[in-house]
Amino acid sequence: MKIIKAPLSTEDIEQLKMGEEVLVEGVIYVARDAAHKKMVQSIQVGEDLPFDLQGQLIYYAGPCPAPPGKVIGSAGPTTSGRMDAYAPLFIERGLKGMIGKGPRDKGVIESMQKYGAVYLAAVGGAGAYLAQRILAADIVAYPELGPESILKLTVKDFPCIVAIDSQGNDIYDRPNGSEKK
Amino acid sequence: MRQVHVENISKAIAEAVIEANTNLPGDIKDALQGALERESLASASNCLQIILENAQIAVCEKVALCQDTGLVAVNIELGQEVHIVGGELEGAVNQGIRDGYQRGYLRKSVVNDPFDRINTGDNTPAIIHIHLVAGDGLHMTVFPKGAGSENMGQLAMLKPSAGMEGVKKFILKVVREAGGNPCPPIIVGVGVGGNMEKAALLAKQALFREVGQKSSRPELAAIEEEMLVQINAMGIGVQGLGGDTTALAVNIETYPTHIACLPVAVSLGCHCTRRVTVDL
């Protein structure tokens, strides 16, 4: 299976095609609802973000606490659609990839095409399995948000499928599949 | 009167939430295995394999199957011959959840208010339903349900003239709109009849029925099968990524209703539908 290194290069992104199964390796950032809201507020008032979005991959997740002897608890993807309101602004600011589960709206897909970004789906509900592919986890920002804090993860052999590629091909866009909003 | 101390209730609930979050019910494991054997799309087979391996890792290492360890619904059938001592019942249930989520390294996903949205830090309060029944038993079911699937549930107050066809159309609409969001393969819980809240409760109750166990009413069992075939033909597939496996079961529960009502609720359970029953 193809291995892709995070942060992603422009060539990597262009080559990734919808439906392709990949293994992610490298550094990715965990952020979900509350962290997105805070980051957007920071952008609006011109504050620095907790991490530079340039070239990065954000993983939509809210892991369980780490049991003793483990770097992280169960850590599967959450529903990406809830971040659709925030994602285009991040993509405009340099975000190159997102990992989550479920479909994205038109606004996100159009931004991905315009700025060259990719959306990967991980297996939802496989948090115990995916946690084993996470080698390190550190809190980067917003510890007060608990499970919604921003984390920096080092991952290896983290299985994903290219759900929406940078040309806008969408695995969820099937005649009988999930409806487009 | 049989006496039951609240400490025993808290202890049982704490163990039940840990068990539910780490050990996938056997009927769901079997159904996933069956789906894997039938699946024709390679990427969907890979996902099913990961899901089955995930269940194995979770139970062996005592870690949560899914990081969304849910908001816990607790249904209690309390025998009227039981006397709860040492405190009050709902407080004991919430204490059990607090202890279990702490001890089991489970995620705390409850916020204090739908608008303020401050995490309560201990996954309480639970949603508790208490039914007083005959006898001296204390029967409790815990149902930690994640939001990915919970957010995809819907309810409709149909006109009686819509009949069975209207109910079938609504079931298919809910599943289609949910797409990959509720983490398919899903279990489709359907509640028909009663009033607004009764239909919703029936839909949840339907998720408790074991996969493979059909409705005791033959005409409803046939509809369940028909719906299952049609849902799997939609091609949503595992995780919404395509393939043959969208649902593992469709379970329909009914209740008497008003002459002018046909309420129908559909609640979707993910492939990680967690449920544990405790008798004290």
PDB file of C-alpha atoms in Angstrom, chain B:
ATOM      1  CA  MET B   1     -39.143  -5.622  50.662  1.00  0.00           C
ATOM      2  CA  ARG B   2     -35.747  -6.491  49.221  1.00  0.00           C
ATOM      3  CA  GLN B   3     -33.139  -3.883  50.008  1.00  0.00           C
ATOM      4  CA  VAL B   4     -30.550  -2.758  47.453  1.00  0.00           C
ATOM      5  CA  HIS B   5     -27.793  -0.394  48.550  1.00  0.00           C
ATOM      6  CA  VAL B   6     -26.902   2.489  46.208  1.00  0.00           C
ATOM      7  CA  GLU B   7     -23.214   1.545  46.439  1.00  0.00           C
ATOM      8  CA  ASN B   8     -23.981  -1.743  44.705  1.00  0.00           C
ATOM      9  CA  ILE B   9     -25.856   0.117  41.996  1.00  0.00           C
ATOM     10  CA  SER B  10     -22.934   2.510  41.402  1.00  0.00           C
ATOM     11  CA  LYS B  11     -20.483  -0.388  41.307  1.00  0.00           C
ATOM     12  CA  ALA B  12     -22.581  -2.337  38.805  1.00  0.00           C
ATOM     13  CA  ILE B  13     -23.035   0.701  36.547  1.00  0.00           C
ATOM     14  CA  ALA B  14     -19.290   1.480  36.624  1.00  0.00           C
ATOM     15  CA  GLU B  15     -18.472  -2.072  35.544  1.00  0.00           C
ATOM     16  CA  ALA B  16     -21.210  -2.048  32.917  1.00  0.00           C
ATOM     17  CA  VAL B  17     -19.997   1.138  31.190  1.00  0.00           C
ATOM     18  CA  ILE B  18     -16.440  -0.200  31.026  1.00  0.00           C
ATOM     19  CA  GLU B  19     -17.661  -3.553  29.704  1.00  0.00           C
ATOM     20  CA  ALA B  20     -19.950  -1.908  27.136  1.00  0.00           C
ATOM     21  CA  ASN B  21     -17.209   0.364  25.842  1.00  0.00           C
ATOM     22  CA  THR B  22     -14.555  -2.321  25.497  1.00  0.00           C
ATOM     23  CA  ASN B  23     -16.396  -5.513  24.534  1.00  0.00           C
ATOM     24  CA  LEU B  24     -18.436  -5.504  21.337  1.00  0.00           C
ATOM     25  CA  PRO B  25     -21.604  -7.617  21.693  1.00  0.00           C
ATOM     26  CA  GLY B  26     -21.184 -11.125  20.215  1.00  0.00           C
ATOM     27  CA  ASP B  27     -24.180 -10.826  17.872  1.00  0.00           C
ATOM     28  CA  ILE B  28     -22.674  -7.723  16.248  1.00  0.00           C
ATOM     29  CA  LYS B  29     -19.257  -9.400  15.915  1.00  0.00           C
ATOM     30  CA  ASP B  30     -20.899 -12.387  14.216  1.00  0.00           C
ATOM     31  CA  ALA B  31     -22.882 -10.124  11.895  1.00  0.00           C
ATOM     32  CA  LEU B  32     -19.731  -8.196  10.933  1.00  0.00           C
ATOM     33  CA  GLN B  33     -17.932 -11.483  10.245  1.00  0.00           C
ATOM     34  CA  GLY B  34     -20.851 -12.561   8.032  1.00  0.00           C
ATOM     35  CA  ALA B  35     -20.738  -9.231   6.200  1.00  0.00           C
ATOM     36  CA  LEU B  36     -16.987  -9.654   5.612  1.00  0.00           C
ATOM     37  CA  GLU B  37     -17.600 -13.051   4.014  1.00  0.00           C
ATOM     38  CA  ARG B  38     -20.243 -11.600   1.655  1.00  0.00           C
ATOM     39  CA  GLU B  39     -18.559  -8.287   0.803  1.00  0.00           C
ATOM     40  CA  SER B  40     -17.432  -7.992  -2.838  1.00  0.00           C
ATOM     41  CA  LEU B  41     -15.591  -4.635  -2.714  1.00  0.00           C
ATOM     42  CA  ALA B  42     -11.947  -5.003  -1.646  1.00  0.00           C
ATOM     43  CA  SER B  43     -11.636  -1.658   0.184  1.00  0.00           C
ATOM     44  CA  ALA B  44     -14.840  -2.399   2.124  1.00  0.00           C
ATOM     45  CA  SER B  45     -13.466  -5.822   3.106  1.00  0.00           C
ATOM     46  CA  ASN B  46     -10.333  -4.115   4.386  1.00  0.00           C
ATOM     47  CA  CYS B  47     -12.449  -1.758   6.506  1.00  0.00           C
ATOM     48  CA  LEU B  48     -14.461  -4.676   7.911  1.00  0.00           C
ATOM     49  CA  GLN B  49     -11.251  -6.484   8.767  1.00  0.00           C
ATOM     50  CA  ILE B  50      -9.979  -3.395  10.599  1.00  0.00           C
ATOM     51  CA  ILE B  51     -13.312  -3.139  12.467  1.00  0.00           C
ATOM     52  CA  LEU B  52     -13.127  -6.787  13.567  1.00  0.00           C
ATOM     53  CA  GLU B  53      -9.475  -6.456  14.558  1.00  0.00           C
ATOM     54  CA  ASN B  54     -10.395  -3.298  16.482  1.00  0.00           C
ATOM     55  CA  ALA B  55     -12.911  -5.282  18.555  1.00  0.00           C
ATOM     56  CA  GLN B  56     -10.212  -7.839  19.341  1.00  0.00           C
ATOM     57  CA  ILE B  57      -7.688  -5.171  20.406  1.00  0.00           C
ATOM     58  CA  ALA B  58     -10.273  -3.358  22.547  1.00  0.00           C
ATOM     59  CA  VAL B  59     -11.277  -6.415  24.546  1.00  0.00           C
ATOM     60  CA  CYS B  60      -7.718  -7.755  24.972  1.00  0.00           C
ATOM     61  CA  GLU B  61      -6.195  -4.432  25.988  1.00  0.00           C
ATOM     62  CA  LYS B  62      -9.251  -3.086  27.811  1.00  0.00           C
ATOM     63  CA  VAL B  63      -9.327   0.082  25.730  1.00  0.00           C
ATOM     64  CA  ALA B  64     -12.416   1.740  24.285  1.00  0.00           C
ATOM     65  CA  LEU B  65     -13.663   0.326  20.977  1.00  0.00           C
ATOM     66  CA  CYS B  66     -14.356   3.872  19.800  1.00  0.00           C
ATOM     67  CA  GLN B  67     -13.078   7.150  21.230  1.00  0.00           C
ATOM     68  CA  ASP B  68     -16.645   8.428  21.256  1.00  0.00           C
ATOM     69  CA  THR B  69     -17.650   6.621  24.400  1.00  0.00           C
ATOM     70  CA  GLY B  70     -20.956   8.417  24.206  1.00  0.00           C
ATOM     71  CA  LEU B  71     -23.627   9.934  26.311  1.00  0.00           C
ATOM     72  CA  VAL B  72     -24.974   7.080  28.433  1.00  0.00           C
ATOM     73  CA  ALA B  73     -28.650   6.186  28.375  1.00  0.00           C
ATOM     74  CA  VAL B  74     -29.669   3.958  31.271  1.00  0.00           C
ATOM     75  CA  ASN B  75     -32.995   2.130  31.292  1.00  0.00           C
ATOM     76  CA  ILE B  76     -34.028   0.817  34.663  1.00  0.00           C
ATOM     77  CA  GLU B  77     -36.785  -1.644  35.435  1.00  0.00           C
ATOM     78  CA  LEU B  78     -37.263  -1.340  39.152  1.00  0.00           C
ATOM     79  CA  GLY B  79     -39.377  -3.945  40.903  1.00  0.00           C
ATOM     80  CA  GLN B  80     -41.950  -2.341  43.190  1.00  0.00           C
ATOM     81  CA  GLU B  81     -40.858  -4.719  45.963  1.00  0.00           C
ATOM     82  CA  VAL B  82     -37.349  -3.193  45.972  1.00  0.00           C
ATOM     83  CA  HIS B  83     -36.290  -0.631  48.532  1.00  0.00           C
ATOM     84  CA  ILE B  84     -33.267   1.450  47.513  1.00  0.00           C
ATOM     85  CA  VAL B  85     -31.196   2.310  50.598  1.00  0.00           C
ATOM     86  CA  GLY B  86     -28.212   4.561  51.347  1.00  0.00           C
ATOM     87  CA  GLY B  87     -29.088   7.302  48.880  1.00  0.00           C
ATOM     88  CA  GLU B  88     -31.112   7.920  45.762  1.00  0.00           C
ATOM     89  CA  LEU B  89     -31.226   5.902  42.555  1.00  0.00           C
ATOM     90  CA  GLU B  90     -30.381   8.494  39.911  1.00  0.00           C
ATOM     91  CA  GLY B  91     -27.481   9.832  41.967  1.00  0.00           C
ATOM     92  CA  ALA B  92     -26.143   6.279  42.300  1.00  0.00           C
ATOM     93  CA  VAL B  93     -26.342   5.719  38.544  1.00  0.00           C
ATOM     94  CA  ASN B  94     -24.487   8.960  37.812  1.00  0.00           C
ATOM     95  CA  GLN B  95     -21.857   8.084  40.431  1.00  0.00           C
ATOM     96  CA  GLY B  96     -21.321   4.740  38.667  1.00  0.00           C
ATOM     97  CA  ILE B  97     -20.833   6.502  35.345  1.00  0.00           C
ATOM     98  CA  ARG B  98     -18.404   8.981  36.925  1.00  0.00           C
ATOM     99  CA  ASP B  99     -16.349   6.107  38.417  1.00  0.00           C
ATOM    100  CA  GLY B 100     -16.471   3.928  35.292  1.00  0.00           C
ATOM    101  CA  TYR B 101     -15.437   6.676  32.900  1.00  0.00           C
ATOM    102  CA  GLN B 102     -12.548   7.669  35.169  1.00  0.00           C
ATOM    103  CA  ARG B 103     -11.344   4.133  35.866  1.00  0.00           C
ATOM    104  CA  GLY B 104     -11.814   2.912  32.287  1.00  0.00           C
ATOM    105  CA  TYR B 105      -9.952   5.836  30.670  1.00  0.00           C
ATOM    106  CA  LEU B 106     -13.095   6.609  28.701  1.00  0.00           C
ATOM    107  CA  ARG B 107     -13.675   9.975  27.066  1.00  0.00           C
ATOM    108  CA  LYS B 108     -15.847  12.490  28.849  1.00  0.00           C
ATOM    109  CA  SER B 109     -18.144  13.839  26.168  1.00  0.00           C
ATOM    110  CA  VAL B 110     -20.944  15.577  28.069  1.00  0.00           C
ATOM    111  CA  VAL B 111     -21.352  19.362  28.133  1.00  0.00           C
ATOM    112  CA  ASN B 112     -23.309  21.182  30.837  1.00  0.00           C
ATOM    113  CA  ASP B 113     -25.655  23.069  28.584  1.00  0.00           C
ATOM    114  CA  PRO B 114     -26.560  23.007  24.873  1.00  0.00           C
ATOM    115  CA  PHE B 115     -25.529  26.670  24.555  1.00  0.00           C
ATOM    116  CA  ASP B 116     -22.774  27.190  27.161  1.00  0.00           C
ATOM    117  CA  ARG B 117     -21.172  23.852  26.171  1.00  0.00           C
ATOM    118  CA  ILE B 118     -18.751  23.444  29.071  1.00  0.00           C
ATOM    119  CA  ASN B 119     -17.563  19.853  29.533  1.00  0.00           C
ATOM    120  CA  THR B 120     -18.840  18.468  32.844  1.00  0.00           C
ATOM    121  CA  GLY B 121     -15.602  16.490  33.096  1.00  0.00           C
ATOM    122  CA  ASP B 122     -17.108  13.205  34.262  1.00  0.00           C
ATOM    123  CA  ASN B 123     -19.521  12.197  31.479  1.00  0.00           C
ATOM    124  CA  THR B 124     -22.572  12.866  33.638  1.00  0.00           C
ATOM    125  CA  PRO B 125     -25.485  13.355  33.759  1.00  0.00           C
ATOM    126  CA  ALA B 126     -26.806  10.240  32.060  1.00  0.00           C
ATOM    127  CA  ILE B 127     -30.202  10.009  30.372  1.00  0.00           C
ATOM    128  CA  ILE B 128     -32.135   7.843  32.842  1.00  0.00           C
ATOM    129  CA  HIS B 129     -35.498   6.173  32.250  1.00  0.00           C
ATOM    130  CA  ILE B 130     -37.080   4.406  35.214  1.00  0.00           C
ATOM    131  CA  HIS B 131     -40.011   2.004  34.928  1.00  0.00           C
ATOM    132  CA  LEU B 132     -41.672   0.609  37.983  1.00  0.00           C
ATOM    133  CA  VAL B 133     -42.532  -3.055  37.405  1.00  0.00           C
ATOM    134  CA  ALA B 134     -43.880  -5.991  39.392  1.00  0.00           C
ATOM    135  CA  GLY B 135     -41.598  -8.114  41.566  1.00  0.00           C
ATOM    136  CA  ASP B 136     -38.336  -7.465  43.422  1.00  0.00           C
ATOM    137  CA  GLY B 137     -35.880  -7.330  40.532  1.00  0.00           C
ATOM    138  CA  LEU B 138     -33.593  -4.487  39.480  1.00  0.00           C
ATOM    139  CA  HIS B 139     -32.820  -4.694  35.786  1.00  0.00           C
ATOM    140  CA  MET B 140     -30.577  -2.026  34.231  1.00  0.00           C
ATOM    141  CA  THR B 141     -29.385  -1.569  30.671  1.00  0.00           C
ATOM    142  CA  VAL B 142     -26.595   0.825  29.794  1.00  0.00           C
ATOM    143  CA  PHE B 143     -26.337   2.202  26.317  1.00  0.00           C
ATOM    144  CA  PRO B 144     -23.380   4.545  25.707  1.00  0.00           C
ATOM    145  CA  LYS B 145     -24.130   5.947  22.256  1.00  0.00           C
ATOM    146  CA  GLY B 146     -21.757   8.072  20.208  1.00  0.00           C
ATOM    147  CA  ALA B 147     -22.863  11.258  18.485  1.00  0.00           C
ATOM    148  CA  GLY B 148     -21.872  10.235  14.954  1.00  0.00           C
ATOM    149  CA  SER B 149     -24.807   7.858  14.791  1.00  0.00           C
ATOM    150  CA  GLU B 150     -27.041   9.681  17.283  1.00  0.00           C
ATOM    151  CA  ASN B 151     -27.003  12.869  15.199  1.00  0.00           C
ATOM    152  CA  MET B 152     -28.420  10.966  12.226  1.00  0.00           C
ATOM    153  CA  GLY B 153     -31.665   9.881  13.912  1.00  0.00           C
ATOM    154  CA  GLN B 154     -34.968  11.416  12.773  1.00  0.00           C
ATOM    155  CA  LEU B 155     -38.606  11.444  13.785  1.00  0.00           C
ATOM    156  CA  ALA B 156     -41.738  12.093  11.714  1.00  0.00           C
ATOM    157  CA  MET B 157     -45.359  12.465  12.677  1.00  0.00           C
ATOM    158  CA  LEU B 158     -46.933  10.895   9.583  1.00  0.00           C
ATOM    159  CA  LYS B 159     -50.590  10.926   8.693  1.00  0.00           C
ATOM    160  CA  PRO B 160     -52.261   7.555   9.254  1.00  0.00           C
ATOM    161  CA  SER B 161     -53.095   7.490   5.535  1.00  0.00           C
ATOM    162  CA  ALA B 162     -49.346   7.217   4.829  1.00  0.00           C
ATOM    163  CA  GLY B 163     -49.509   3.686   6.290  1.00  0.00           C
ATOM    164  CA  MET B 164     -46.758   1.114   5.971  1.00  0.00           C
ATOM    165  CA  GLU B 165     -45.582   2.588   2.667  1.00  0.00           C
ATOM    166  CA  GLY B 166     -45.028   5.942   4.341  1.00  0.00           C
ATOM    167  CA  VAL B 167     -43.057   4.315   7.142  1.00  0.00           C
ATOM    168  CA  LYS B 168     -40.879   2.419   4.666  1.00  0.00           C
ATOM    169  CA  LYS B 169     -40.208   5.600   2.671  1.00  0.00           C
ATOM    170  CA  PHE B 170     -39.213   7.427   5.851  1.00  0.00           C
ATOM    171  CA  ILE B 171     -36.812   4.651   6.943  1.00  0.00           C
ATOM    172  CA  LEU B 172     -35.064   4.739   3.562  1.00  0.00           C
ATOM    173  CA  LYS B 173     -34.925   8.560   3.593  1.00  0.00           C
ATOM    174  CA  VAL B 174     -33.244   8.626   7.011  1.00  0.00           C
ATOM    175  CA  VAL B 175     -30.659   6.018   6.017  1.00  0.00           C
ATOM    176  CA  ARG B 176     -29.950   7.739   2.697  1.00  0.00           C
ATOM    177  CA  GLU B 177     -29.496  11.152   4.281  1.00  0.00           C
ATOM    178  CA  ALA B 178     -27.250   9.682   6.974  1.00  0.00           C
ATOM    179  CA  GLY B 179     -24.927   8.201   4.340  1.00  0.00           C
ATOM    180  CA  GLY B 180     -21.516   7.406   5.767  1.00  0.00           C
ATOM    181  CA  ASN B 181     -21.928   9.590   8.868  1.00  0.00           C
ATOM    182  CA  PRO B 182     -23.355   7.057  11.371  1.00  0.00           C
ATOM    183  CA  CYS B 183     -20.408   4.658  10.813  1.00  0.00           C
ATOM    184  CA  PRO B 184     -22.000   1.937   8.697  1.00  0.00           C
ATOM    185  CA  PRO B 185     -22.545  -0.973   8.780  1.00  0.00           C
ATOM    186  CA  ILE B 186     -25.399   0.287  10.905  1.00  0.00           C
ATOM    187  CA  ILE B 187     -28.251  -1.187  12.887  1.00  0.00           C
ATOM    188  CA  VAL B 188     -31.504   0.566  12.021  1.00  0.00           C
ATOM    189  CA  GLY B 189     -33.840   0.923  14.989  1.00  0.00           C
ATOM    190  CA  VAL B 190     -37.406   1.859  14.076  1.00  0.00           C
ATOM    191  CA  GLY B 191     -40.179   2.819  16.483  1.00  0.00           C
ATOM    192  CA  VAL B 192     -43.717   3.121  15.107  1.00  0.00           C
ATOM    193  CA  GLY B 193     -46.759   4.228  17.069  1.00  0.00           C
ATOM    194  CA  GLY B 194     -47.347   5.674  20.528  1.00  0.00           C
ATOM    195  CA  ASN B 195     -46.795   9.435  20.584  1.00  0.00           C
ATOM    196  CA  MET B 196     -43.758  11.555  19.792  1.00  0.00           C
ATOM    197  CA  GLU B 197     -41.503  10.482  22.655  1.00  0.00           C
ATOM    198  CA  LYS B 198     -42.757   6.905  22.695  1.00  0.00           C
ATOM    199  CA  ALA B 199     -41.761   6.425  19.046  1.00  0.00           C
ATOM    200  CA  ALA B 200     -38.250   7.686  19.846  1.00  0.00           C
ATOM    201  CA  LEU B 201     -37.964   5.366  22.841  1.00  0.00           C
ATOM    202  CA  LEU B 202     -39.169   2.418  20.756  1.00  0.00           C
ATOM    203  CA  ALA B 203     -36.536   3.164  18.114  1.00  0.00           C
ATOM    204  CA  LYS B 204     -33.844   3.036  20.809  1.00  0.00           C
ATOM    205  CA  GLN B 205     -35.344  -0.129  22.247  1.00  0.00           C
ATOM    206  CA  ALA B 206     -35.191  -1.653  18.752  1.00  0.00           C
ATOM    207  CA  LEU B 207     -31.400  -1.179  18.778  1.00  0.00           C
ATOM    208  CA  PHE B 208     -31.285  -3.401  21.824  1.00  0.00           C
ATOM    209  CA  ARG B 209     -32.710  -6.365  19.979  1.00  0.00           C
ATOM    210  CA  GLU B 210     -29.935  -8.773  18.957  1.00  0.00           C
ATOM    211  CA  VAL B 211     -28.875  -8.732  15.331  1.00  0.00           C
ATOM    212  CA  GLY B 212     -30.469 -11.719  13.608  1.00  0.00           C
ATOM    213  CA  GLN B 213     -33.496 -11.790  15.882  1.00  0.00           C
ATOM    214  CA  LYS B 214     -36.511 -10.882  13.783  1.00  0.00           C
ATOM    215  CA  SER B 215     -39.732  -9.227  14.914  1.00  0.00           C
ATOM    216  CA  SER B 216     -42.126 -11.650  16.577  1.00  0.00           C
ATOM    217  CA  ARG B 217     -44.830 -10.392  14.184  1.00  0.00           C
ATOM    218  CA  PRO B 218     -44.315 -12.184  10.848  1.00  0.00           C
ATOM    219  CA  GLU B 219     -45.603  -9.263   8.763  1.00  0.00           C
ATOM    220  CA  LEU B 220     -43.124  -6.905  10.457  1.00  0.00           C
ATOM    221  CA  ALA B 221     -40.302  -9.457  10.173  1.00  0.00           C
ATOM    222  CA  ALA B 222     -40.936  -9.459   6.404  1.00  0.00           C
ATOM    223  CA  ILE B 223     -40.764  -5.652   6.285  1.00  0.00           C
ATOM    224  CA  GLU B 224     -37.516  -5.702   8.294  1.00  0.00           C
ATOM    225  CA  GLU B 225     -36.004  -8.071   5.741  1.00  0.00           C
ATOM    226  CA  GLU B 226     -37.306  -6.039   2.792  1.00  0.00           C
ATOM    227  CA  MET B 227     -35.842  -2.825   4.273  1.00  0.00           C
ATOM    228  CA  LEU B 228     -32.506  -4.513   4.970  1.00  0.00           C
ATOM    229  CA  VAL B 229     -32.216  -5.688   1.359  1.00  0.00           C
ATOM    230  CA  GLN B 230     -33.154  -2.248  -0.010  1.00  0.00           C
ATOM    231  CA  ILE B 231     -30.743  -0.437   2.324  1.00  0.00           C
ATOM    232  CA  ASN B 232     -27.870  -2.721   1.364  1.00  0.00           C
ATOM    233  CA  ALA B 233     -28.678  -2.147  -2.303  1.00  0.00           C
ATOM    234  CA  MET B 234     -28.152   1.629  -1.819  1.00  0.00           C
ATOM    235  CA  GLY B 235     -24.398   1.140  -2.040  1.00  0.00           C
ATOM    236  CA  ILE B 236     -23.551   3.476   0.854  1.00  0.00           C
ATOM    237  CA  GLY B 237     -21.319   0.720   2.184  1.00  0.00           C
ATOM    238  CA  VAL B 238     -18.937   0.417   5.108  1.00  0.00           C
ATOM    239  CA  GLN B 239     -18.094   3.948   6.295  1.00  0.00           C
ATOM    240  CA  GLY B 240     -19.993   5.343   3.304  1.00  0.00           C
ATOM    241  CA  LEU B 241     -17.148   4.303   1.013  1.00  0.00           C
ATOM    242  CA  GLY B 242     -19.234   1.950  -1.135  1.00  0.00           C
ATOM    243  CA  GLY B 243     -19.831  -1.784  -1.221  1.00  0.00           C
ATOM    244  CA  ASP B 244     -22.505  -4.307  -0.250  1.00  0.00           C
ATOM    245  CA  THR B 245     -22.665  -3.733   3.494  1.00  0.00           C
ATOM    246  CA  THR B 246     -24.610  -0.703   4.712  1.00  0.00           C
ATOM    247  CA  ALA B 247     -26.760  -2.262   7.446  1.00  0.00           C
ATOM    248  CA  LEU B 248     -26.541  -5.370   9.592  1.00  0.00           C
ATOM    249  CA  ALA B 249     -30.175  -5.319  10.698  1.00  0.00           C
ATOM    250  CA  VAL B 250     -33.449  -3.405  10.624  1.00  0.00           C
ATOM    251  CA  ASN B 251     -35.441  -3.828  13.831  1.00  0.00           C
ATOM    252  CA  ILE B 252     -38.993  -2.487  14.090  1.00  0.00           C
ATOM    253  CA  GLU B 253     -40.899  -2.061  17.367  1.00  0.00           C
ATOM    254  CA  THR B 254     -44.512  -0.881  17.604  1.00  0.00           C
ATOM    255  CA  TYR B 255     -47.003   0.423  20.181  1.00  0.00           C
ATOM    256  CA  PRO B 256     -50.692   1.394  20.130  1.00  0.00           C
ATOM    257  CA  THR B 257     -51.274   4.949  18.963  1.00  0.00           C
ATOM    258  CA  HIS B 258     -53.921   7.680  18.613  1.00  0.00           C
ATOM    259  CA  ILE B 259     -56.622   7.513  15.900  1.00  0.00           C
ATOM    260  CA  ALA B 260     -55.034  10.531  14.219  1.00  0.00           C
ATOM    261  CA  CYS B 261     -51.339   9.605  14.656  1.00  0.00           C
ATOM    262  CA  LEU B 262     -48.664   7.612  12.886  1.00  0.00           C
ATOM    263  CA  PRO B 263     -45.419   8.581  14.628  1.00  0.00           C
ATOM    264  CA  VAL B 264     -42.244   6.974  13.313  1.00  0.00           C
ATOM    265  CA  ALA B 265     -38.755   7.378  14.707  1.00  0.00           C
ATOM    266  CA  VAL B 266     -35.563   5.989  13.244  1.00  0.00           C
ATOM    267  CA  SER B 267     -32.451   5.726  15.410  1.00  0.00           C
ATOM    268  CA  LEU B 268     -29.244   4.515  13.814  1.00  0.00           C
ATOM    269  CA  GLY B 269     -26.727   2.428  15.729  1.00  0.00           C
ATOM    270  CA  CYS B 270     -23.128   2.355  14.459  1.00  0.00           C
ATOM    271  CA  HIS B 271     -21.143  -0.842  13.883  1.00  0.00           C
ATOM    272  CA  CYS B 272     -19.957  -0.309  17.443  1.00  0.00           C
ATOM    273  CA  THR B 273     -23.435  -0.350  19.003  1.00  0.00           C
ATOM    274  CA  ARG B 274     -22.678  -0.892  22.672  1.00  0.00           C
ATOM    275  CA  ARG B 275     -25.199  -2.298  25.096  1.00  0.00           C
ATOM    276  CA  VAL B 276     -24.908  -4.136  28.388  1.00  0.00           C
ATOM    277  CA  THR B 277     -27.581  -5.468  30.720  1.00  0.00           C
ATOM    278  CA  VAL B 278     -27.150  -5.850  34.479  1.00  0.00           C
ATOM    279  CA  ASP B 279     -29.429  -7.559  36.994  1.00  0.00           C
ATOM    280  CA  LEU B 280     -29.010  -6.762  40.672  1.00  0.00           C
TER     281      LEU B 280
END
